[in-house]
Amino acid sequence: MTDPRMIRAKSGTNHEGTSAHNRRVMIDALRVNGALSRADLARATRLTKQTVSNIIEELERDGLVVPQATVRKGRGQPSTPYALVPTGAFAIGLQIDRYVTRAVAVDLMGTQLARAEADLPAGGPANGIMVVLELIAGVRGELAKVAAESEKRLVGLGVAMPGPFDVEGADNDQWMMEAWQKFPLLETLAARTGLNVGLQNDAAACATAERMVGAAHGLDNVVCLYLGYGIGAGLILNSELYSGASGNAGEIGMALLSAGDPKRTALEHRASLASLYLHLGIDPAAQGVHDEIGRLAAEDNPRLREWVSEAAGNLRWAVHLVETIFDPQTVIVCGGAPEALARRLLAAMEPLLPSIADRPGRSLPRLTLGMTDPWSVALGAAAEPIGRAFDPRFCAIMK
Amino acid sequence: MTDPRMIRAKSGTNHEGTSAHNRRVMIDALRVNGALSRADLARATRLTKQTVSNIIEELERDGLVVPQATVRKGRGQPSTPYALVPTGAFAIGLQIDRYVTRAVAVDLMGTQLARAEADLPAGGPANGIMVVLELIAGVRGELAKVAAESEKRLVGLGVAMPGPFDVEGADNDQWMMEAWQKFPLLETLAARTGLNVGLQNDAAACATAERMVGAAHGLDNVVCLYLGYGIGAGLILNSELYSGASGNAGEIGMALLSAGDPKRTALEHRASLASLYLHLGIDPAAQGVHDEIGRLAAEDNPRLREWVSEAAGNLRWAVHLVETIFDPQTVIVCGGAPEALARRLLAAMEPLLPSIADRPGRSLPRLTLGMTDPWSVALGAAAEPIGRAFDPRFCAIMK
DNA sequence: CCCATTAAGTCAAATTACTTGACTTAAAAC
DNA sequence: GTTTTAAGTCAAGTAATTTGACTTAATGGG
């Protein structure tokens, strides 16, 4: 007898799947384009006016869209644009980093409505899980105060933490995170919060954030270079976050800088905040580190300038590499570096190396500065459940 | 008035879309798993028995599946497995390379039923297009002789040629191909053959071939390193070929070997058949070059050994890089190198560099030898229209 | 040897959700 | 003031899945 678990197949779909897909397509269209009339939506989605009307009616009943003032535009009956209601859905994002954890609550549009951070005690999840749970509960409570229906409309909890996940012989400075990764975090959080829980690495979270509210909004193929304690790439390919066979795609920081180098130097040893801290002799666990390096960057500190120069050289190569491999619409630099530092890095990276991205008729710059905000990872973590709930490509068609 | 062309949205779907998706899911399941009963299909696709029955009936009427002998397996009524009919669909693949062009005709299962090759005259498409058209016509005629209904069941013509496409300042040795790329090839072929025409680069074609009949069969996340005149990566991500924003994803051969190198040496200058020909002082346009280097590899020629050693070092790094960036299930080495040479390269690449691919519980090797056959690119080109027609992920849900 | 059990597969009706085509409404153009 | 154009609604039609009862055909226990 054929073991049914051995049969590999994709899922079929039915009318509900069709309907869910169409709803998501419409929500996505409204998110990307802003308010649209039913007629516009019908043209854009290639559905009939009637179908669009039905779905809009349902979305309005569900409190996800509202009609705007009618618009006269030439001949014909004026149209009534519909806009997404920001308070139509909420999500909570949680970042677990090496020394700190952050939680934010966002609405459907990605606006932050509440947030809080806490230091993570040493010793991994055994000591930290309570801190995390309290942080989430606090933000959730704040959200409930600001938005009446938030509990009913919470679509999930997104978690972001540094990768890689489930790898043998990970880097030494990862030992803190390793304990977290062995811990049944998702199960615990799901059980204790009652929410759907999803996980991404920090670079992926940043890309998710950029896609929802940042430089990648409305783009389909983007690579986000996330400069944090390490360096990772968040990959948006065909409008979808790509996470690889085991969730570790984009760990570009572990890429060796050259084929021949016997010392096997990885990119993040030369271009990451960790390498900057090392270069400057700063303790990354100390309070106010972020502001400190922001100040150094603003005043163009010579030691920092040295690092920028070398890091920029390596990042220039990293950009060349991802352009060559992914052929994205643009590359976005984002992450936990202070904006002054990020701007210096971007400036130092020019001119970029030649690559296939030098093509005629580009409309976007090859390199874009994205969010430089310590909260962007938590924001992206929060964006993940919203994307999951409302993104038409998220396997929406399957049952 | 809002310009409808300015509105960006994904396409909605309807019952036909649903149905098409379910048909494709079933065909895909049969392709990956072999013959399955309706009950098995219902379980695997999460559709009802009745729906599966309806679709199977339709597929049988269309000549795409046939019932096999019934199978008794324990209690209950014996099941009737259904198998794909190889002659249910046909496609033609065309490879346009620098000095030669090849065409193959394949069936639904990827079996080659006819093939032919021809030298390409210098001067690009002006002189070459007639050669190509005659080649296609020849193969098409052969196919018609072997398979009665082939004309009715031809799903398309796939074209593969070296990339990158539409890039400024492409490599010098690409000038021959540049003329081809400027030529309205797809339009001409579509007009002259009356078939649906699709285009891939050669690495992508090889990956498509590996997925249909090779080492990537049934896998969802695979990188194929295609060693040809240059070197490229064919990317299968989430079961789908990824081709980037402008069709040039995977042009890894143009990746610079190190961040610092002022000479800006690209990978394919060190690890590609072009570099081997250069190293050996062989004219790549000469007849019998392929057999020649195969012979040299078989007899372990010292000059060739030198090249293998250096190329393997660089390929080892390339594997490390794609593992780090894509986190694939496996990396497949394939392409136009003779098998003896490919085996030497693979052997020389061990041990691989450490990477996130070193994870516990892997079932597949990190590195696999794929097809080493000059025809594999043409085969992959032919597989593309079949995939397009029968792959459930190929935007099947959209209208 | 018979009958209960199990599983494959069919039948016919119900349901869901999209489409169709005619119609209404409201504004601009002539 | 009439015509034209476009947005949007109404009601019936249609395609495709689901549902639940039924049929068929095998195994296995008593």
PDB file of N, CA and C in Angstrom, chain A residues 320-373:
ATOM      1  N   HIS A 320      27.662  44.161  -5.440  1.00  0.00           N
ATOM      2  CA  HIS A 320      27.967  43.582  -6.748  1.00  0.00           C
ATOM      3  C   HIS A 320      27.517  42.126  -6.806  1.00  0.00           C
ATOM      4  N   LEU A 321      27.786  41.405  -5.737  1.00  0.00           N
ATOM      5  CA  LEU A 321      27.477  39.984  -5.691  1.00  0.00           C
ATOM      6  C   LEU A 321      25.965  39.752  -5.766  1.00  0.00           C
ATOM      7  N   VAL A 322      25.219  40.438  -4.945  1.00  0.00           N
ATOM      8  CA  VAL A 322      23.775  40.185  -4.956  1.00  0.00           C
ATOM      9  C   VAL A 322      23.149  40.691  -6.250  1.00  0.00           C
ATOM     10  N   GLU A 323      23.684  41.751  -6.814  1.00  0.00           N
ATOM     11  CA  GLU A 323      23.175  42.191  -8.118  1.00  0.00           C
ATOM     12  C   GLU A 323      23.420  41.115  -9.163  1.00  0.00           C
ATOM     13  N   THR A 324      24.630  40.555  -9.129  1.00  0.00           N
ATOM     14  CA  THR A 324      25.005  39.561 -10.115  1.00  0.00           C
ATOM     15  C   THR A 324      24.175  38.296  -9.971  1.00  0.00           C
ATOM     16  N   ILE A 325      23.866  37.941  -8.746  1.00  0.00           N
ATOM     17  CA  ILE A 325      23.194  36.676  -8.498  1.00  0.00           C
ATOM     18  C   ILE A 325      21.684  36.794  -8.571  1.00  0.00           C
ATOM     19  N   PHE A 326      21.140  37.929  -8.075  1.00  0.00           N
ATOM     20  CA  PHE A 326      19.680  38.043  -7.984  1.00  0.00           C
ATOM     21  C   PHE A 326      19.058  38.927  -9.057  1.00  0.00           C
ATOM     22  N   ASP A 327      19.830  39.790  -9.656  1.00  0.00           N
ATOM     23  CA  ASP A 327      19.260  40.708 -10.637  1.00  0.00           C
ATOM     24  C   ASP A 327      18.027  41.420 -10.066  1.00  0.00           C
ATOM     25  N   PRO A 328      18.179  42.101  -8.930  1.00  0.00           N
ATOM     26  CA  PRO A 328      17.017  42.742  -8.302  1.00  0.00           C
ATOM     27  C   PRO A 328      16.717  44.091  -8.929  1.00  0.00           C
ATOM     28  N   GLN A 329      15.536  44.634  -8.602  1.00  0.00           N
ATOM     29  CA  GLN A 329      15.216  45.975  -9.075  1.00  0.00           C
ATOM     30  C   GLN A 329      16.101  47.017  -8.405  1.00  0.00           C
ATOM     31  N   THR A 330      16.376  46.790  -7.128  1.00  0.00           N
ATOM     32  CA  THR A 330      17.298  47.676  -6.413  1.00  0.00           C
ATOM     33  C   THR A 330      17.833  46.928  -5.204  1.00  0.00           C
ATOM     34  N   VAL A 331      18.917  47.436  -4.661  1.00  0.00           N
ATOM     35  CA  VAL A 331      19.469  46.887  -3.422  1.00  0.00           C
ATOM     36  C   VAL A 331      19.280  47.942  -2.341  1.00  0.00           C
ATOM     37  N   ILE A 332      18.748  47.536  -1.225  1.00  0.00           N
ATOM     38  CA  ILE A 332      18.460  48.461  -0.139  1.00  0.00           C
ATOM     39  C   ILE A 332      19.402  48.162   1.015  1.00  0.00           C
ATOM     40  N   VAL A 333      20.040  49.205   1.533  1.00  0.00           N
ATOM     41  CA  VAL A 333      20.871  49.020   2.721  1.00  0.00           C
ATOM     42  C   VAL A 333      20.056  49.455   3.922  1.00  0.00           C
ATOM     43  N   CYS A 334      19.883  48.563   4.861  1.00  0.00           N
ATOM     44  CA  CYS A 334      19.075  48.911   6.017  1.00  0.00           C
ATOM     45  C   CYS A 334      19.670  48.268   7.247  1.00  0.00           C
ATOM     46  N   GLY A 335      19.086  48.552   8.364  1.00  0.00           N
ATOM     47  CA  GLY A 335      19.535  47.867   9.562  1.00  0.00           C
ATOM     48  C   GLY A 335      19.770  48.767  10.733  1.00  0.00           C
ATOM     49  N   GLY A 336      20.489  48.235  11.684  1.00  0.00           N
ATOM     50  CA  GLY A 336      20.615  48.862  12.985  1.00  0.00           C
ATOM     51  C   GLY A 336      21.693  49.934  13.081  1.00  0.00           C
ATOM     52  N   ALA A 337      22.346  50.255  11.969  1.00  0.00           N
ATOM     53  CA  ALA A 337      23.369  51.296  12.046  1.00  0.00           C
ATOM     54  C   ALA A 337      22.697  52.670  12.121  1.00  0.00           C
ATOM     55  N   PRO A 338      23.235  53.592  12.906  1.00  0.00           N
ATOM     56  CA  PRO A 338      22.678  54.952  12.949  1.00  0.00           C
ATOM     57  C   PRO A 338      22.703  55.570  11.562  1.00  0.00           C
ATOM     58  N   GLU A 339      21.754  56.451  11.291  1.00  0.00           N
ATOM     59  CA  GLU A 339      21.630  56.974   9.944  1.00  0.00           C
ATOM     60  C   GLU A 339      22.895  57.680   9.469  1.00  0.00           C
ATOM     61  N   ALA A 340      23.527  58.426  10.356  1.00  0.00           N
ATOM     62  CA  ALA A 340      24.742  59.143   9.951  1.00  0.00           C
ATOM     63  C   ALA A 340      25.797  58.155   9.453  1.00  0.00           C
ATOM     64  N   LEU A 341      25.899  57.033  10.166  1.00  0.00           N
ATOM     65  CA  LEU A 341      26.881  56.027   9.772  1.00  0.00           C
ATOM     66  C   LEU A 341      26.479  55.386   8.439  1.00  0.00           C
ATOM     67  N   ALA A 342      25.205  55.069   8.327  1.00  0.00           N
ATOM     68  CA  ALA A 342      24.733  54.437   7.093  1.00  0.00           C
ATOM     69  C   ALA A 342      24.991  55.353   5.899  1.00  0.00           C
ATOM     70  N   ARG A 343      24.746  56.651   6.095  1.00  0.00           N
ATOM     71  CA  ARG A 343      24.979  57.585   4.979  1.00  0.00           C
ATOM     72  C   ARG A 343      26.451  57.644   4.600  1.00  0.00           C
ATOM     73  N   ARG A 344      27.298  57.635   5.603  1.00  0.00           N
ATOM     74  CA  ARG A 344      28.731  57.629   5.284  1.00  0.00           C
ATOM     75  C   ARG A 344      29.119  56.362   4.529  1.00  0.00           C
ATOM     76  N   LEU A 345      28.554  55.258   4.963  1.00  0.00           N
ATOM     77  CA  LEU A 345      28.870  53.994   4.286  1.00  0.00           C
ATOM     78  C   LEU A 345      28.402  54.041   2.838  1.00  0.00           C
ATOM     79  N   LEU A 346      27.182  54.486   2.640  1.00  0.00           N
ATOM     80  CA  LEU A 346      26.635  54.536   1.288  1.00  0.00           C
ATOM     81  C   LEU A 346      27.485  55.444   0.401  1.00  0.00           C
ATOM     82  N   ALA A 347      27.870  56.597   0.946  1.00  0.00           N
ATOM     83  CA  ALA A 347      28.686  57.523   0.165  1.00  0.00           C
ATOM     84  C   ALA A 347      30.015  56.866  -0.188  1.00  0.00           C
ATOM     85  N   ALA A 348      30.596  56.161   0.783  1.00  0.00           N
ATOM     86  CA  ALA A 348      31.907  55.550   0.561  1.00  0.00           C
ATOM     87  C   ALA A 348      31.822  54.375  -0.409  1.00  0.00           C
ATOM     88  N   MET A 349      30.617  53.827  -0.585  1.00  0.00           N
ATOM     89  CA  MET A 349      30.488  52.677  -1.491  1.00  0.00           C
ATOM     90  C   MET A 349      30.475  53.108  -2.951  1.00  0.00           C
ATOM     91  N   GLU A 350      30.204  54.368  -3.199  1.00  0.00           N
ATOM     92  CA  GLU A 350      30.203  54.839  -4.583  1.00  0.00           C
ATOM     93  C   GLU A 350      31.641  55.102  -5.019  1.00  0.00           C
ATOM     94  N   PRO A 351      31.993  54.931  -6.287  1.00  0.00           N
ATOM     95  CA  PRO A 351      31.118  54.350  -7.310  1.00  0.00           C
ATOM     96  C   PRO A 351      30.996  52.844  -7.117  1.00  0.00           C
ATOM     97  N   LEU A 352      29.855  52.301  -7.446  1.00  0.00           N
ATOM     98  CA  LEU A 352      29.637  50.864  -7.331  1.00  0.00           C
ATOM     99  C   LEU A 352      30.447  50.120  -8.383  1.00  0.00           C
ATOM    100  N   LEU A 353      30.655  48.851  -8.131  1.00  0.00           N
ATOM    101  CA  LEU A 353      31.347  48.023  -9.121  1.00  0.00           C
ATOM    102  C   LEU A 353      30.428  47.798 -10.319  1.00  0.00           C
ATOM    103  N   PRO A 354      30.994  47.659 -11.492  1.00  0.00           N
ATOM    104  CA  PRO A 354      30.148  47.359 -12.656  1.00  0.00           C
ATOM    105  C   PRO A 354      29.469  46.001 -12.466  1.00  0.00           C
ATOM    106  N   SER A 355      28.264  45.904 -12.937  1.00  0.00           N
ATOM    107  CA  SER A 355      27.553  44.623 -12.843  1.00  0.00           C
ATOM    108  C   SER A 355      26.410  44.609 -13.856  1.00  0.00           C
ATOM    109  N   ILE A 356      25.697  43.507 -13.903  1.00  0.00           N
ATOM    110  CA  ILE A 356      24.572  43.422 -14.821  1.00  0.00           C
ATOM    111  C   ILE A 356      23.474  44.403 -14.449  1.00  0.00           C
ATOM    112  N   ALA A 357      23.589  45.017 -13.267  1.00  0.00           N
ATOM    113  CA  ALA A 357      22.580  46.006 -12.879  1.00  0.00           C
ATOM    114  C   ALA A 357      22.738  47.307 -13.655  1.00  0.00           C
ATOM    115  N   ASP A 358      23.884  47.486 -14.309  1.00  0.00           N
ATOM    116  CA  ASP A 358      24.094  48.639 -15.207  1.00  0.00           C
ATOM    117  C   ASP A 358      23.338  48.415 -16.484  1.00  0.00           C
ATOM    118  N   ARG A 359      22.046  48.517 -16.456  1.00  0.00           N
ATOM    119  CA  ARG A 359      21.341  48.254 -17.705  1.00  0.00           C
ATOM    120  C   ARG A 359      20.615  49.513 -18.148  1.00  0.00           C
ATOM    121  N   PRO A 360      20.391  49.602 -19.427  1.00  0.00           N
ATOM    122  CA  PRO A 360      19.709  50.782 -19.935  1.00  0.00           C
ATOM    123  C   PRO A 360      18.276  50.775 -19.430  1.00  0.00           C
ATOM    124  N   GLY A 361      17.754  51.961 -19.193  1.00  0.00           N
ATOM    125  CA  GLY A 361      16.347  52.052 -18.852  1.00  0.00           C
ATOM    126  C   GLY A 361      15.990  51.682 -17.432  1.00  0.00           C
ATOM    127  N   ARG A 362      16.970  51.708 -16.543  1.00  0.00           N
ATOM    128  CA  ARG A 362      16.642  51.521 -15.126  1.00  0.00           C
ATOM    129  C   ARG A 362      15.835  52.707 -14.651  1.00  0.00           C
ATOM    130  N   SER A 363      14.874  52.468 -13.775  1.00  0.00           N
ATOM    131  CA  SER A 363      14.190  53.614 -13.199  1.00  0.00           C
ATOM    132  C   SER A 363      14.586  53.800 -11.740  1.00  0.00           C
ATOM    133  N   LEU A 364      15.022  52.743 -11.109  1.00  0.00           N
ATOM    134  CA  LEU A 364      15.424  52.843  -9.705  1.00  0.00           C
ATOM    135  C   LEU A 364      16.936  52.905  -9.603  1.00  0.00           C
ATOM    136  N   PRO A 365      17.442  53.579  -8.580  1.00  0.00           N
ATOM    137  CA  PRO A 365      18.890  53.564  -8.371  1.00  0.00           C
ATOM    138  C   PRO A 365      19.342  52.146  -8.011  1.00  0.00           C
ATOM    139  N   ARG A 366      20.593  51.856  -8.284  1.00  0.00           N
ATOM    140  CA  ARG A 366      21.085  50.521  -7.927  1.00  0.00           C
ATOM    141  C   ARG A 366      21.088  50.336  -6.420  1.00  0.00           C
ATOM    142  N   LEU A 367      21.386  51.403  -5.711  1.00  0.00           N
ATOM    143  CA  LEU A 367      21.511  51.296  -4.263  1.00  0.00           C
ATOM    144  C   LEU A 367      20.623  52.335  -3.594  1.00  0.00           C
ATOM    145  N   THR A 368      19.885  51.919  -2.582  1.00  0.00           N
ATOM    146  CA  THR A 368      18.954  52.815  -1.892  1.00  0.00           C
ATOM    147  C   THR A 368      19.194  52.700  -0.395  1.00  0.00           C
ATOM    148  N   LEU A 369      19.049  53.803   0.301  1.00  0.00           N
ATOM    149  CA  LEU A 369      19.119  53.741   1.754  1.00  0.00           C
ATOM    150  C   LEU A 369      17.735  53.442   2.301  1.00  0.00           C
ATOM    151  N   GLY A 370      17.650  52.412   3.084  1.00  0.00           N
ATOM    152  CA  GLY A 370      16.364  52.055   3.677  1.00  0.00           C
ATOM    153  C   GLY A 370      16.263  52.581   5.098  1.00  0.00           C
ATOM    154  N   MET A 371      15.502  51.880   5.888  1.00  0.00           N
ATOM    155  CA  MET A 371      15.318  52.308   7.272  1.00  0.00           C
ATOM    156  C   MET A 371      16.588  52.101   8.085  1.00  0.00           C
ATOM    157  N   THR A 372      16.927  53.100   8.876  1.00  0.00           N
ATOM    158  CA  THR A 372      18.047  52.952   9.808  1.00  0.00           C
ATOM    159  C   THR A 372      17.460  53.273  11.162  1.00  0.00           C
ATOM    160  N   ASP A 373      16.936  52.299  11.764  1.00  0.00           N
ATOM    161  CA  ASP A 373      16.152  52.516  12.973  1.00  0.00           C
ATOM    162  C   ASP A 373      16.263  51.219  13.758  1.00  0.00           C
TER     163      ASP A 373
END
